[in-house]
Amino acid sequence: MYDWLNALPKAELHLHLEGSLEPELLFALAERNKIALPWQDVDSLRSAYAFNNLQEFLDLYYQGANVLRTEQDFYDLTWAYLLKCKEQNVIHVEPFFDPQTHTDRGIAFEVVLRGIKQALRDGQSKLGISHGLILSFLRHLSEEAAFATLAEAMPFRDDFIAVGLDSSELGHPPSKFQRVFAKARSEGLLAVAHAGEEGPPEYIWQALDLLKVQRIDHGVRAIEDERLMQRIIDEQIPLTVCPLSNTKLCVFDDMAQHNILDMLERGVKVTVNSDDPAYFGGYVGENFAALYDSLKMSKEQALRLAQNSLDARLA
Ligand code: ADE
Ligand code: ZN
Protein backbone atom coordinates (compact mmCIF):
# COMPACT_ATOMS: atom_id res chain seq x y z
CA MET A 1 0.00 0.00 0.00
CA TYR A 2 2.79 2.46 0.87
CA ASP A 3 4.46 2.04 -2.54
CA TRP A 4 1.11 2.34 -4.24
CA LEU A 5 0.32 5.56 -2.32
CA ASN A 6 3.72 6.93 -3.16
CA ALA A 7 3.22 6.28 -6.86
CA LEU A 8 -0.18 8.05 -6.99
CA PRO A 9 0.17 11.31 -8.94
CA LYS A 10 -0.81 14.15 -6.60
CA ALA A 11 -0.65 17.90 -6.08
CA GLU A 12 0.35 19.70 -2.91
CA LEU A 13 -1.74 22.82 -2.27
CA HIS A 14 -0.84 23.70 1.33
CA LEU A 15 2.86 23.94 2.03
CA HIS A 16 4.81 26.73 3.70
CA LEU A 17 8.27 26.80 2.15
CA GLU A 18 9.71 28.07 5.44
CA GLY A 19 8.13 25.03 7.09
CA SER A 20 10.07 22.67 4.83
CA LEU A 21 13.38 23.77 6.37
CA GLU A 22 14.81 20.51 7.71
CA PRO A 23 17.07 20.76 10.78
CA GLU A 24 20.09 19.55 8.75
CA LEU A 25 19.68 22.37 6.22
CA LEU A 26 18.95 24.84 9.03
CA PHE A 27 22.30 23.98 10.65
CA ALA A 28 24.12 24.10 7.29
CA LEU A 29 22.70 27.55 6.49
CA ALA A 30 23.53 28.83 9.99
CA GLU A 31 27.12 27.76 9.43
CA ARG A 32 27.26 29.25 5.94
CA ASN A 33 25.85 32.57 7.22
CA LYS A 34 27.82 32.52 10.49
CA ILE A 35 24.74 32.59 12.68
CA ALA A 36 24.91 31.27 16.26
CA LEU A 37 22.06 28.90 17.12
CA PRO A 38 20.52 28.25 20.55
CA TRP A 39 20.54 24.46 19.91
CA GLN A 40 23.59 22.21 20.30
CA ASP A 41 22.88 20.00 17.30
CA VAL A 42 20.25 18.67 14.92
CA ASP A 43 18.94 16.17 17.49
CA SER A 44 18.37 18.74 20.19
CA LEU A 45 16.59 20.99 17.70
CA ARG A 46 14.38 18.08 16.63
CA SER A 47 13.56 17.29 20.21
CA ALA A 48 12.17 20.84 20.55
CA TYR A 49 9.50 19.95 17.99
CA ALA A 50 6.75 19.24 20.53
CA PHE A 51 3.86 21.67 20.42
CA ASN A 52 0.64 22.19 22.35
CA ASN A 53 -0.88 24.62 19.88
CA LEU A 54 -0.25 26.67 16.73
CA GLN A 55 1.49 29.55 18.52
CA GLU A 56 4.11 27.34 20.14
CA PHE A 57 4.99 26.01 16.71
CA LEU A 58 5.02 29.46 15.09
CA ASP A 59 7.48 30.78 17.68
CA LEU A 60 9.99 28.10 16.63
CA TYR A 61 9.16 28.39 12.92
CA TYR A 62 9.99 32.13 12.85
CA GLN A 63 13.17 31.47 14.82
CA GLY A 64 14.21 28.80 12.32
CA ALA A 65 13.54 31.09 9.34
CA ASN A 66 16.21 33.45 10.68
CA VAL A 67 18.96 31.39 9.02
CA LEU A 68 17.55 32.20 5.55
CA ARG A 69 19.53 35.19 4.34
CA THR A 70 20.65 34.97 0.70
CA GLU A 71 19.05 34.18 -2.64
CA GLN A 72 20.99 30.89 -2.63
CA ASP A 73 19.49 30.00 0.78
CA PHE A 74 15.95 30.43 -0.58
CA TYR A 75 16.91 28.46 -3.67
CA ASP A 76 18.33 25.60 -1.60
CA LEU A 77 15.27 25.53 0.65
CA THR A 78 12.85 25.34 -2.27
CA TRP A 79 14.97 22.86 -4.24
CA ALA A 80 15.19 20.46 -1.29
CA TYR A 81 11.39 20.54 -1.06
CA LEU A 82 11.00 19.85 -4.79
CA LEU A 83 13.35 16.86 -4.60
CA LYS A 84 11.07 15.39 -1.90
CA CYS A 85 8.08 16.00 -4.16
CA LYS A 86 9.81 14.13 -6.97
CA GLU A 87 10.42 11.14 -4.66
CA GLN A 88 6.73 11.04 -3.74
CA ASN A 89 5.26 11.69 -7.19
CA VAL A 90 3.90 15.12 -6.30
CA ILE A 91 3.56 16.50 -9.82
CA HIS A 92 2.23 19.99 -9.05
CA VAL A 93 2.83 22.35 -6.11
CA GLU A 94 1.25 25.61 -4.96
CA PRO A 95 3.50 26.64 -2.05
CA PHE A 96 3.18 29.64 0.24
CA PHE A 97 5.94 31.96 1.23
CA ASP A 98 5.74 34.60 3.96
CA PRO A 99 7.63 37.68 2.67
CA GLN A 100 7.10 39.61 5.91
CA THR A 101 9.01 36.97 7.88
CA HIS A 102 12.05 38.02 5.85
CA THR A 103 11.54 41.68 4.94
CA ASP A 104 10.99 42.48 8.64
CA ARG A 105 14.52 41.09 9.25
CA GLY A 106 16.00 43.31 6.56
CA ILE A 107 16.10 40.76 3.73
CA ALA A 108 15.00 42.33 0.45
CA PHE A 109 11.77 41.06 -1.09
CA GLU A 110 13.53 40.39 -4.41
CA VAL A 111 16.20 38.24 -2.74
CA VAL A 112 13.52 35.96 -1.31
CA LEU A 113 11.47 35.84 -4.47
CA ARG A 114 14.34 35.32 -6.90
CA GLY A 115 15.70 32.33 -4.98
CA ILE A 116 12.30 30.68 -4.67
CA LYS A 117 11.25 31.34 -8.26
CA GLN A 118 14.51 30.08 -9.76
CA ALA A 119 14.15 26.79 -7.88
CA LEU A 120 10.51 26.48 -8.95
CA ARG A 121 11.49 27.10 -12.58
CA ASP A 122 14.22 24.47 -12.31
CA GLY A 123 11.64 22.16 -10.73
CA GLN A 124 9.56 22.56 -13.85
CA SER A 125 12.40 22.10 -16.35
CA LYS A 126 14.50 19.45 -14.56
CA LEU A 127 11.96 17.53 -12.46
CA GLY A 128 8.74 18.06 -14.42
CA ILE A 129 6.93 19.58 -11.42
CA SER A 130 4.58 22.46 -12.28
CA HIS A 131 3.81 25.22 -9.81
CA GLY A 132 1.92 28.35 -8.78
CA LEU A 133 3.36 30.48 -5.99
CA ILE A 134 1.17 32.02 -3.25
CA LEU A 135 2.18 35.15 -1.36
CA SER A 136 0.89 34.85 2.18
CA PHE A 137 0.24 37.73 4.58
CA LEU A 138 1.00 37.30 8.29
CA ARG A 139 -2.29 37.86 10.08
CA HIS A 140 -0.77 38.77 13.46
CA LEU A 141 0.56 41.91 11.73
CA SER A 142 -1.62 44.84 10.61
CA GLU A 143 -3.60 45.19 7.40
CA GLU A 144 -1.47 48.23 6.68
CA ALA A 145 1.66 46.03 6.74
CA ALA A 146 -0.07 43.61 4.35
CA PHE A 147 -0.83 46.52 1.99
CA ALA A 148 2.87 47.50 2.06
CA THR A 149 3.86 43.91 1.22
CA LEU A 150 1.38 43.75 -1.64
CA ALA A 151 2.80 47.02 -3.03
CA GLU A 152 6.33 45.56 -2.85
CA ALA A 153 5.14 42.48 -4.68
CA MET A 154 3.35 44.23 -7.53
CA PRO A 155 6.45 44.79 -9.71
CA PHE A 156 6.66 40.96 -9.70
CA ARG A 157 2.94 40.44 -10.19
CA ASP A 158 3.37 37.63 -12.73
CA ASP A 159 5.42 35.54 -10.32
CA PHE A 160 2.33 34.77 -8.18
CA ILE A 161 -1.07 33.25 -8.69
CA ALA A 162 -2.72 34.17 -5.40
CA VAL A 163 -2.50 35.75 -1.99
CA GLY A 164 -2.97 33.81 1.24
CA LEU A 165 -3.36 34.44 4.96
CA ASP A 166 -1.45 32.57 7.65
CA SER A 167 0.15 32.77 11.13
CA SER A 168 -1.73 33.14 14.46
CA GLU A 169 -5.40 32.57 13.69
CA LEU A 170 -7.22 33.21 16.97
CA GLY A 171 -7.95 36.92 17.44
CA HIS A 172 -7.05 37.72 13.83
CA PRO A 173 -10.20 37.06 11.79
CA PRO A 174 -10.27 37.26 8.00
CA SER A 175 -12.36 40.47 8.28
CA LYS A 176 -9.17 42.27 9.37
CA PHE A 177 -7.81 41.80 5.81
CA GLN A 178 -10.91 42.45 3.74
CA ARG A 179 -9.56 45.57 2.00
CA VAL A 180 -6.12 44.23 1.14
CA PHE A 181 -7.65 41.07 -0.33
CA ALA A 182 -9.99 43.25 -2.43
CA LYS A 183 -6.95 45.14 -3.71
CA ALA A 184 -5.13 41.88 -4.53
CA ARG A 185 -8.19 40.57 -6.38
CA SER A 186 -8.42 43.84 -8.33
CA GLU A 187 -4.88 43.05 -9.56
CA GLY A 188 -6.15 39.73 -10.89
CA LEU A 189 -4.76 37.61 -8.06
CA LEU A 190 -6.73 34.68 -6.69
CA ALA A 191 -7.18 34.21 -2.95
CA VAL A 192 -6.91 31.50 -0.31
CA ALA A 193 -6.84 31.78 3.49
CA HIS A 194 -6.14 29.67 6.53
CA ALA A 195 -9.43 29.39 8.42
CA GLY A 196 -10.95 26.90 10.82
CA GLU A 197 -7.64 25.39 11.93
CA GLU A 198 -7.89 26.67 15.52
CA GLY A 199 -10.43 29.40 14.71
CA PRO A 200 -14.22 28.94 14.70
CA PRO A 201 -16.48 28.23 11.69
CA GLU A 202 -17.27 31.98 11.61
CA TYR A 203 -13.74 32.57 10.28
CA ILE A 204 -14.46 30.21 7.38
CA TRP A 205 -17.65 32.13 6.55
CA GLN A 206 -15.62 35.34 6.57
CA ALA A 207 -12.90 33.90 4.34
CA LEU A 208 -15.57 32.92 1.80
CA ASP A 209 -17.79 36.00 1.99
CA LEU A 210 -15.32 38.80 2.76
CA LEU A 211 -12.03 37.58 1.25
CA LYS A 212 -13.74 35.65 -1.58
CA VAL A 213 -11.29 32.79 -1.43
CA GLN A 214 -11.11 29.92 -3.93
CA ARG A 215 -9.98 27.44 -1.26
CA ILE A 216 -9.92 27.17 2.52
CA ASP A 217 -6.62 26.13 4.11
CA HIS A 218 -7.34 23.59 6.89
CA GLY A 219 -11.07 24.22 7.43
CA VAL A 220 -11.45 21.15 9.63
CA ARG A 221 -13.68 23.03 12.11
CA ALA A 222 -16.32 23.47 9.36
CA ILE A 223 -17.78 20.22 10.66
CA GLU A 224 -19.12 22.12 13.69
CA ASP A 225 -21.51 24.15 11.50
CA GLU A 226 -24.03 22.19 9.45
CA ARG A 227 -25.07 25.13 7.27
CA LEU A 228 -21.42 25.81 6.43
CA MET A 229 -20.88 22.13 5.60
CA GLN A 230 -23.80 22.26 3.17
CA ARG A 231 -22.35 25.31 1.44
CA ILE A 232 -18.87 23.80 1.17
CA ILE A 233 -20.38 20.64 -0.32
CA ASP A 234 -22.81 22.43 -2.64
CA GLU A 235 -20.17 24.82 -3.97
CA GLN A 236 -17.40 22.17 -3.90
CA ILE A 237 -15.04 24.54 -2.10
CA PRO A 238 -11.73 22.71 -1.66
CA LEU A 239 -10.26 22.29 1.83
CA THR A 240 -6.48 21.85 1.99
CA VAL A 241 -6.29 19.57 5.01
CA CYS A 242 -3.00 18.74 6.78
CA PRO A 243 -3.46 15.62 8.94
CA LEU A 244 0.00 15.36 10.56
CA SER A 245 0.00 19.11 11.26
CA ASN A 246 -3.41 18.88 12.94
CA THR A 247 -2.27 16.12 15.27
CA LYS A 248 1.10 17.76 16.05
CA LEU A 249 -0.67 21.04 16.91
CA CYS A 250 -3.36 19.27 18.96
CA VAL A 251 -6.27 20.28 16.70
CA PHE A 252 -7.14 16.57 17.07
CA ASP A 253 -5.97 14.45 20.00
CA ASP A 254 -4.69 11.75 17.66
CA MET A 255 -4.91 10.70 14.03
CA ALA A 256 -7.70 8.22 14.75
CA GLN A 257 -9.89 11.24 15.67
CA HIS A 258 -9.22 13.12 12.42
CA ASN A 259 -12.32 14.04 10.39
CA ILE A 260 -10.83 14.11 6.87
CA LEU A 261 -12.35 10.83 5.71
CA ASP A 262 -15.74 11.68 7.26
CA MET A 263 -15.68 14.91 5.29
CA LEU A 264 -14.62 13.05 2.13
CA GLU A 265 -17.53 10.63 2.52
CA ARG A 266 -19.95 13.52 2.96
CA GLY A 267 -18.86 14.93 -0.40
CA VAL A 268 -16.46 17.66 0.76
CA LYS A 269 -13.61 18.33 -1.68
CA VAL A 270 -10.82 17.61 0.82
CA THR A 271 -7.15 17.28 -0.15
CA VAL A 272 -4.09 15.94 1.72
CA ASN A 273 -1.15 18.26 2.40
CA SER A 274 1.86 18.56 4.67
CA ASP A 275 1.77 22.23 5.86
CA ASP A 276 5.23 22.37 7.51
CA PRO A 277 6.74 18.95 6.82
CA ALA A 278 10.09 19.55 8.53
CA TYR A 279 8.29 20.25 11.81
CA PHE A 280 5.34 17.87 11.68
CA GLY A 281 6.86 14.54 10.74
CA GLY A 282 6.52 14.27 7.01
CA TYR A 283 5.62 15.29 3.50
CA VAL A 284 2.50 14.50 1.49
CA GLY A 285 3.49 10.84 1.28
CA GLU A 286 3.77 10.46 5.05
CA ASN A 287 0.39 12.20 5.43
CA PHE A 288 -1.27 9.68 3.10
CA ALA A 289 0.48 6.83 4.94
CA ALA A 290 -0.82 8.15 8.29
CA LEU A 291 -4.41 8.07 6.98
CA TYR A 292 -3.95 4.46 5.96
CA ASP A 293 -2.33 3.53 9.30
CA SER A 294 -4.80 5.28 11.61
CA LEU A 295 -8.03 5.65 9.64
CA LYS A 296 -7.90 2.59 7.37
CA MET A 297 -8.13 4.79 4.28
CA SER A 298 -8.98 2.58 1.28
CA LYS A 299 -7.33 2.73 -2.13
CA GLU A 300 -10.53 4.15 -3.55
CA GLN A 301 -10.52 6.95 -0.94
CA ALA A 302 -6.85 7.68 -1.63
CA LEU A 303 -7.60 7.93 -5.34
CA ARG A 304 -10.38 10.44 -4.67
CA LEU A 305 -8.15 12.50 -2.35
CA ALA A 306 -5.38 12.59 -4.95
CA GLN A 307 -7.83 13.47 -7.72
CA ASN A 308 -9.28 16.26 -5.54
CA SER A 309 -5.80 17.76 -5.18
CA LEU A 310 -5.36 17.82 -8.96
CA ASP A 311 -8.86 19.26 -9.48
CA ALA A 312 -8.39 22.00 -6.85
CA ARG A 313 -5.29 23.51 -8.50
CA LEU A 314 -5.35 27.22 -9.17
CA ALA A 315 -2.49 27.10 -11.70
N1 ADE B 1 2.37 29.22 9.11
C1 ADE B 1 3.01 28.08 8.88
N2 ADE B 1 2.24 27.04 9.18
C2 ADE B 1 1.05 27.52 9.59
C3 ADE B 1 -0.16 26.94 10.02
N3 ADE B 1 -0.35 25.62 10.10
N4 ADE B 1 -1.17 27.76 10.37
C4 ADE B 1 -1.00 29.08 10.31
N5 ADE B 1 0.12 29.67 9.91
C5 ADE B 1 1.14 28.90 9.55
ZN1 ZN C 1 -0.58 26.24 6.84
PDB file of C-alpha atoms in Angstrom, residues 119-268:
ATOM      1  CA  ALA A 119      14.155  26.793  -7.878  1.00  0.00           C
ATOM      2  CA  LEU A 120      10.507  26.478  -8.946  1.00  0.00           C
ATOM      3  CA  ARG A 121      11.492  27.099 -12.579  1.00  0.00           C
ATOM      4  CA  ASP A 122      14.219  24.466 -12.310  1.00  0.00           C
ATOM      5  CA  GLY A 123      11.641  22.158 -10.725  1.00  0.00           C
ATOM      6  CA  GLN A 124       9.564  22.557 -13.854  1.00  0.00           C
ATOM      7  CA  SER A 125      12.399  22.102 -16.346  1.00  0.00           C
ATOM      8  CA  LYS A 126      14.504  19.454 -14.556  1.00  0.00           C
ATOM      9  CA  LEU A 127      11.960  17.525 -12.462  1.00  0.00           C
ATOM     10  CA  GLY A 128       8.738  18.060 -14.420  1.00  0.00           C
ATOM     11  CA  ILE A 129       6.934  19.583 -11.419  1.00  0.00           C
ATOM     12  CA  SER A 130       4.584  22.458 -12.280  1.00  0.00           C
ATOM     13  CA  HIS A 131       3.812  25.224  -9.808  1.00  0.00           C
ATOM     14  CA  GLY A 132       1.921  28.345  -8.785  1.00  0.00           C
ATOM     15  CA  LEU A 133       3.365  30.479  -5.987  1.00  0.00           C
ATOM     16  CA  ILE A 134       1.165  32.018  -3.247  1.00  0.00           C
ATOM     17  CA  LEU A 135       2.178  35.149  -1.358  1.00  0.00           C
ATOM     18  CA  SER A 136       0.893  34.845   2.180  1.00  0.00           C
ATOM     19  CA  PHE A 137       0.243  37.727   4.581  1.00  0.00           C
ATOM     20  CA  LEU A 138       1.000  37.304   8.291  1.00  0.00           C
ATOM     21  CA  ARG A 139      -2.290  37.862  10.081  1.00  0.00           C
ATOM     22  CA  HIS A 140      -0.773  38.772  13.461  1.00  0.00           C
ATOM     23  CA  LEU A 141       0.558  41.907  11.727  1.00  0.00           C
ATOM     24  CA  SER A 142      -1.620  44.838  10.609  1.00  0.00           C
ATOM     25  CA  GLU A 143      -3.602  45.187   7.403  1.00  0.00           C
ATOM     26  CA  GLU A 144      -1.467  48.227   6.678  1.00  0.00           C
ATOM     27  CA  ALA A 145       1.655  46.030   6.737  1.00  0.00           C
ATOM     28  CA  ALA A 146      -0.074  43.613   4.346  1.00  0.00           C
ATOM     29  CA  PHE A 147      -0.830  46.523   1.988  1.00  0.00           C
ATOM     30  CA  ALA A 148       2.866  47.498   2.059  1.00  0.00           C
ATOM     31  CA  THR A 149       3.864  43.906   1.222  1.00  0.00           C
ATOM     32  CA  LEU A 150       1.384  43.754  -1.641  1.00  0.00           C
ATOM     33  CA  ALA A 151       2.795  47.018  -3.026  1.00  0.00           C
ATOM     34  CA  GLU A 152       6.332  45.563  -2.849  1.00  0.00           C
ATOM     35  CA  ALA A 153       5.138  42.479  -4.684  1.00  0.00           C
ATOM     36  CA  MET A 154       3.354  44.231  -7.532  1.00  0.00           C
ATOM     37  CA  PRO A 155       6.448  44.788  -9.715  1.00  0.00           C
ATOM     38  CA  PHE A 156       6.661  40.959  -9.700  1.00  0.00           C
ATOM     39  CA  ARG A 157       2.938  40.436 -10.188  1.00  0.00           C
ATOM     40  CA  ASP A 158       3.366  37.628 -12.730  1.00  0.00           C
ATOM     41  CA  ASP A 159       5.418  35.540 -10.324  1.00  0.00           C
ATOM     42  CA  PHE A 160       2.326  34.766  -8.175  1.00  0.00           C
ATOM     43  CA  ILE A 161      -1.067  33.254  -8.691  1.00  0.00           C
ATOM     44  CA  ALA A 162      -2.717  34.173  -5.402  1.00  0.00           C
ATOM     45  CA  VAL A 163      -2.502  35.748  -1.988  1.00  0.00           C
ATOM     46  CA  GLY A 164      -2.975  33.807   1.238  1.00  0.00           C
ATOM     47  CA  LEU A 165      -3.361  34.438   4.957  1.00  0.00           C
ATOM     48  CA  ASP A 166      -1.454  32.568   7.654  1.00  0.00           C
ATOM     49  CA  SER A 167       0.148  32.769  11.126  1.00  0.00           C
ATOM     50  CA  SER A 168      -1.731  33.144  14.456  1.00  0.00           C
ATOM     51  CA  GLU A 169      -5.401  32.574  13.685  1.00  0.00           C
ATOM     52  CA  LEU A 170      -7.222  33.213  16.966  1.00  0.00           C
ATOM     53  CA  GLY A 171      -7.952  36.916  17.445  1.00  0.00           C
ATOM     54  CA  HIS A 172      -7.047  37.723  13.827  1.00  0.00           C
ATOM     55  CA  PRO A 173     -10.197  37.056  11.791  1.00  0.00           C
ATOM     56  CA  PRO A 174     -10.270  37.261   8.000  1.00  0.00           C
ATOM     57  CA  SER A 175     -12.361  40.466   8.284  1.00  0.00           C
ATOM     58  CA  LYS A 176      -9.173  42.272   9.374  1.00  0.00           C
ATOM     59  CA  PHE A 177      -7.810  41.802   5.815  1.00  0.00           C
ATOM     60  CA  GLN A 178     -10.906  42.452   3.736  1.00  0.00           C
ATOM     61  CA  ARG A 179      -9.565  45.566   1.997  1.00  0.00           C
ATOM     62  CA  VAL A 180      -6.121  44.226   1.140  1.00  0.00           C
ATOM     63  CA  PHE A 181      -7.648  41.075  -0.329  1.00  0.00           C
ATOM     64  CA  ALA A 182      -9.989  43.250  -2.428  1.00  0.00           C
ATOM     65  CA  LYS A 183      -6.954  45.143  -3.710  1.00  0.00           C
ATOM     66  CA  ALA A 184      -5.132  41.885  -4.535  1.00  0.00           C
ATOM     67  CA  ARG A 185      -8.188  40.571  -6.381  1.00  0.00           C
ATOM     68  CA  SER A 186      -8.422  43.836  -8.331  1.00  0.00           C
ATOM     69  CA  GLU A 187      -4.883  43.051  -9.560  1.00  0.00           C
ATOM     70  CA  GLY A 188      -6.147  39.734 -10.886  1.00  0.00           C
ATOM     71  CA  LEU A 189      -4.755  37.608  -8.062  1.00  0.00           C
ATOM     72  CA  LEU A 190      -6.728  34.683  -6.695  1.00  0.00           C
ATOM     73  CA  ALA A 191      -7.185  34.207  -2.946  1.00  0.00           C
ATOM     74  CA  VAL A 192      -6.907  31.504  -0.314  1.00  0.00           C
ATOM     75  CA  ALA A 193      -6.842  31.776   3.486  1.00  0.00           C
ATOM     76  CA  HIS A 194      -6.136  29.669   6.535  1.00  0.00           C
ATOM     77  CA  ALA A 195      -9.433  29.391   8.419  1.00  0.00           C
ATOM     78  CA  GLY A 196     -10.951  26.895  10.816  1.00  0.00           C
ATOM     79  CA  GLU A 197      -7.641  25.390  11.932  1.00  0.00           C
ATOM     80  CA  GLU A 198      -7.893  26.674  15.516  1.00  0.00           C
ATOM     81  CA  GLY A 199     -10.427  29.404  14.710  1.00  0.00           C
ATOM     82  CA  PRO A 200     -14.225  28.941  14.699  1.00  0.00           C
ATOM     83  CA  PRO A 201     -16.477  28.233  11.685  1.00  0.00           C
ATOM     84  CA  GLU A 202     -17.269  31.984  11.608  1.00  0.00           C
ATOM     85  CA  TYR A 203     -13.738  32.573  10.282  1.00  0.00           C
ATOM     86  CA  ILE A 204     -14.457  30.206   7.376  1.00  0.00           C
ATOM     87  CA  TRP A 205     -17.652  32.134   6.546  1.00  0.00           C
ATOM     88  CA  GLN A 206     -15.616  35.343   6.570  1.00  0.00           C
ATOM     89  CA  ALA A 207     -12.896  33.895   4.341  1.00  0.00           C
ATOM     90  CA  LEU A 208     -15.566  32.920   1.801  1.00  0.00           C
ATOM     91  CA  ASP A 209     -17.795  36.001   1.992  1.00  0.00           C
ATOM     92  CA  LEU A 210     -15.318  38.796   2.760  1.00  0.00           C
ATOM     93  CA  LEU A 211     -12.033  37.580   1.253  1.00  0.00           C
ATOM     94  CA  LYS A 212     -13.743  35.648  -1.576  1.00  0.00           C
ATOM     95  CA  VAL A 213     -11.286  32.785  -1.429  1.00  0.00           C
ATOM     96  CA  GLN A 214     -11.115  29.923  -3.930  1.00  0.00           C
ATOM     97  CA  ARG A 215      -9.984  27.437  -1.259  1.00  0.00           C
ATOM     98  CA  ILE A 216      -9.916  27.169   2.521  1.00  0.00           C
ATOM     99  CA  ASP A 217      -6.623  26.135   4.112  1.00  0.00           C
ATOM    100  CA  HIS A 218      -7.338  23.593   6.891  1.00  0.00           C
ATOM    101  CA  GLY A 219     -11.073  24.220   7.427  1.00  0.00           C
ATOM    102  CA  VAL A 220     -11.453  21.146   9.632  1.00  0.00           C
ATOM    103  CA  ARG A 221     -13.678  23.026  12.114  1.00  0.00           C
ATOM    104  CA  ALA A 222     -16.319  23.474   9.364  1.00  0.00           C
ATOM    105  CA  ILE A 223     -17.780  20.221  10.655  1.00  0.00           C
ATOM    106  CA  GLU A 224     -19.124  22.116  13.690  1.00  0.00           C
ATOM    107  CA  ASP A 225     -21.506  24.155  11.500  1.00  0.00           C
ATOM    108  CA  GLU A 226     -24.026  22.188   9.446  1.00  0.00           C
ATOM    109  CA  ARG A 227     -25.072  25.133   7.266  1.00  0.00           C
ATOM    110  CA  LEU A 228     -21.417  25.806   6.434  1.00  0.00           C
ATOM    111  CA  MET A 229     -20.877  22.131   5.598  1.00  0.00           C
ATOM    112  CA  GLN A 230     -23.799  22.263   3.171  1.00  0.00           C
ATOM    113  CA  ARG A 231     -22.345  25.309   1.438  1.00  0.00           C
ATOM    114  CA  ILE A 232     -18.872  23.797   1.169  1.00  0.00           C
ATOM    115  CA  ILE A 233     -20.376  20.641  -0.316  1.00  0.00           C
ATOM    116  CA  ASP A 234     -22.815  22.434  -2.643  1.00  0.00           C
ATOM    117  CA  GLU A 235     -20.170  24.819  -3.972  1.00  0.00           C
ATOM    118  CA  GLN A 236     -17.404  22.165  -3.903  1.00  0.00           C
ATOM    119  CA  ILE A 237     -15.041  24.541  -2.102  1.00  0.00           C
ATOM    120  CA  PRO A 238     -11.730  22.706  -1.660  1.00  0.00           C
ATOM    121  CA  LEU A 239     -10.260  22.293   1.829  1.00  0.00           C
ATOM    122  CA  THR A 240      -6.481  21.848   1.990  1.00  0.00           C
ATOM    123  CA  VAL A 241      -6.286  19.570   5.015  1.00  0.00           C
ATOM    124  CA  CYS A 242      -2.999  18.741   6.775  1.00  0.00           C
ATOM    125  CA  PRO A 243      -3.462  15.623   8.940  1.00  0.00           C
ATOM    126  CA  LEU A 244       0.000  15.364  10.558  1.00  0.00           C
ATOM    127  CA  SER A 245      -0.004  19.110  11.258  1.00  0.00           C
ATOM    128  CA  ASN A 246      -3.410  18.877  12.936  1.00  0.00           C
ATOM    129  CA  THR A 247      -2.267  16.121  15.267  1.00  0.00           C
ATOM    130  CA  LYS A 248       1.100  17.759  16.054  1.00  0.00           C
ATOM    131  CA  LEU A 249      -0.667  21.045  16.907  1.00  0.00           C
ATOM    132  CA  CYS A 250      -3.361  19.271  18.956  1.00  0.00           C
ATOM    133  CA  VAL A 251      -6.267  20.282  16.705  1.00  0.00           C
ATOM    134  CA  PHE A 252      -7.139  16.570  17.067  1.00  0.00           C
ATOM    135  CA  ASP A 253      -5.966  14.449  19.998  1.00  0.00           C
ATOM    136  CA  ASP A 254      -4.691  11.754  17.664  1.00  0.00           C
ATOM    137  CA  MET A 255      -4.912  10.696  14.032  1.00  0.00           C
ATOM    138  CA  ALA A 256      -7.699   8.225  14.747  1.00  0.00           C
ATOM    139  CA  GLN A 257      -9.885  11.237  15.665  1.00  0.00           C
ATOM    140  CA  HIS A 258      -9.223  13.125  12.420  1.00  0.00           C
ATOM    141  CA  ASN A 259     -12.316  14.040  10.395  1.00  0.00           C
ATOM    142  CA  ILE A 260     -10.826  14.110   6.869  1.00  0.00           C
ATOM    143  CA  LEU A 261     -12.355  10.830   5.713  1.00  0.00           C
ATOM    144  CA  ASP A 262     -15.741  11.675   7.262  1.00  0.00           C
ATOM    145  CA  MET A 263     -15.678  14.907   5.289  1.00  0.00           C
ATOM    146  CA  LEU A 264     -14.624  13.048   2.133  1.00  0.00           C
ATOM    147  CA  GLU A 265     -17.529  10.625   2.521  1.00  0.00           C
ATOM    148  CA  ARG A 266     -19.947  13.517   2.962  1.00  0.00           C
ATOM    149  CA  GLY A 267     -18.857  14.930  -0.401  1.00  0.00           C
ATOM    150  CA  VAL A 268     -16.465  17.655   0.758  1.00  0.00           C
TER     151      VAL A 268
END
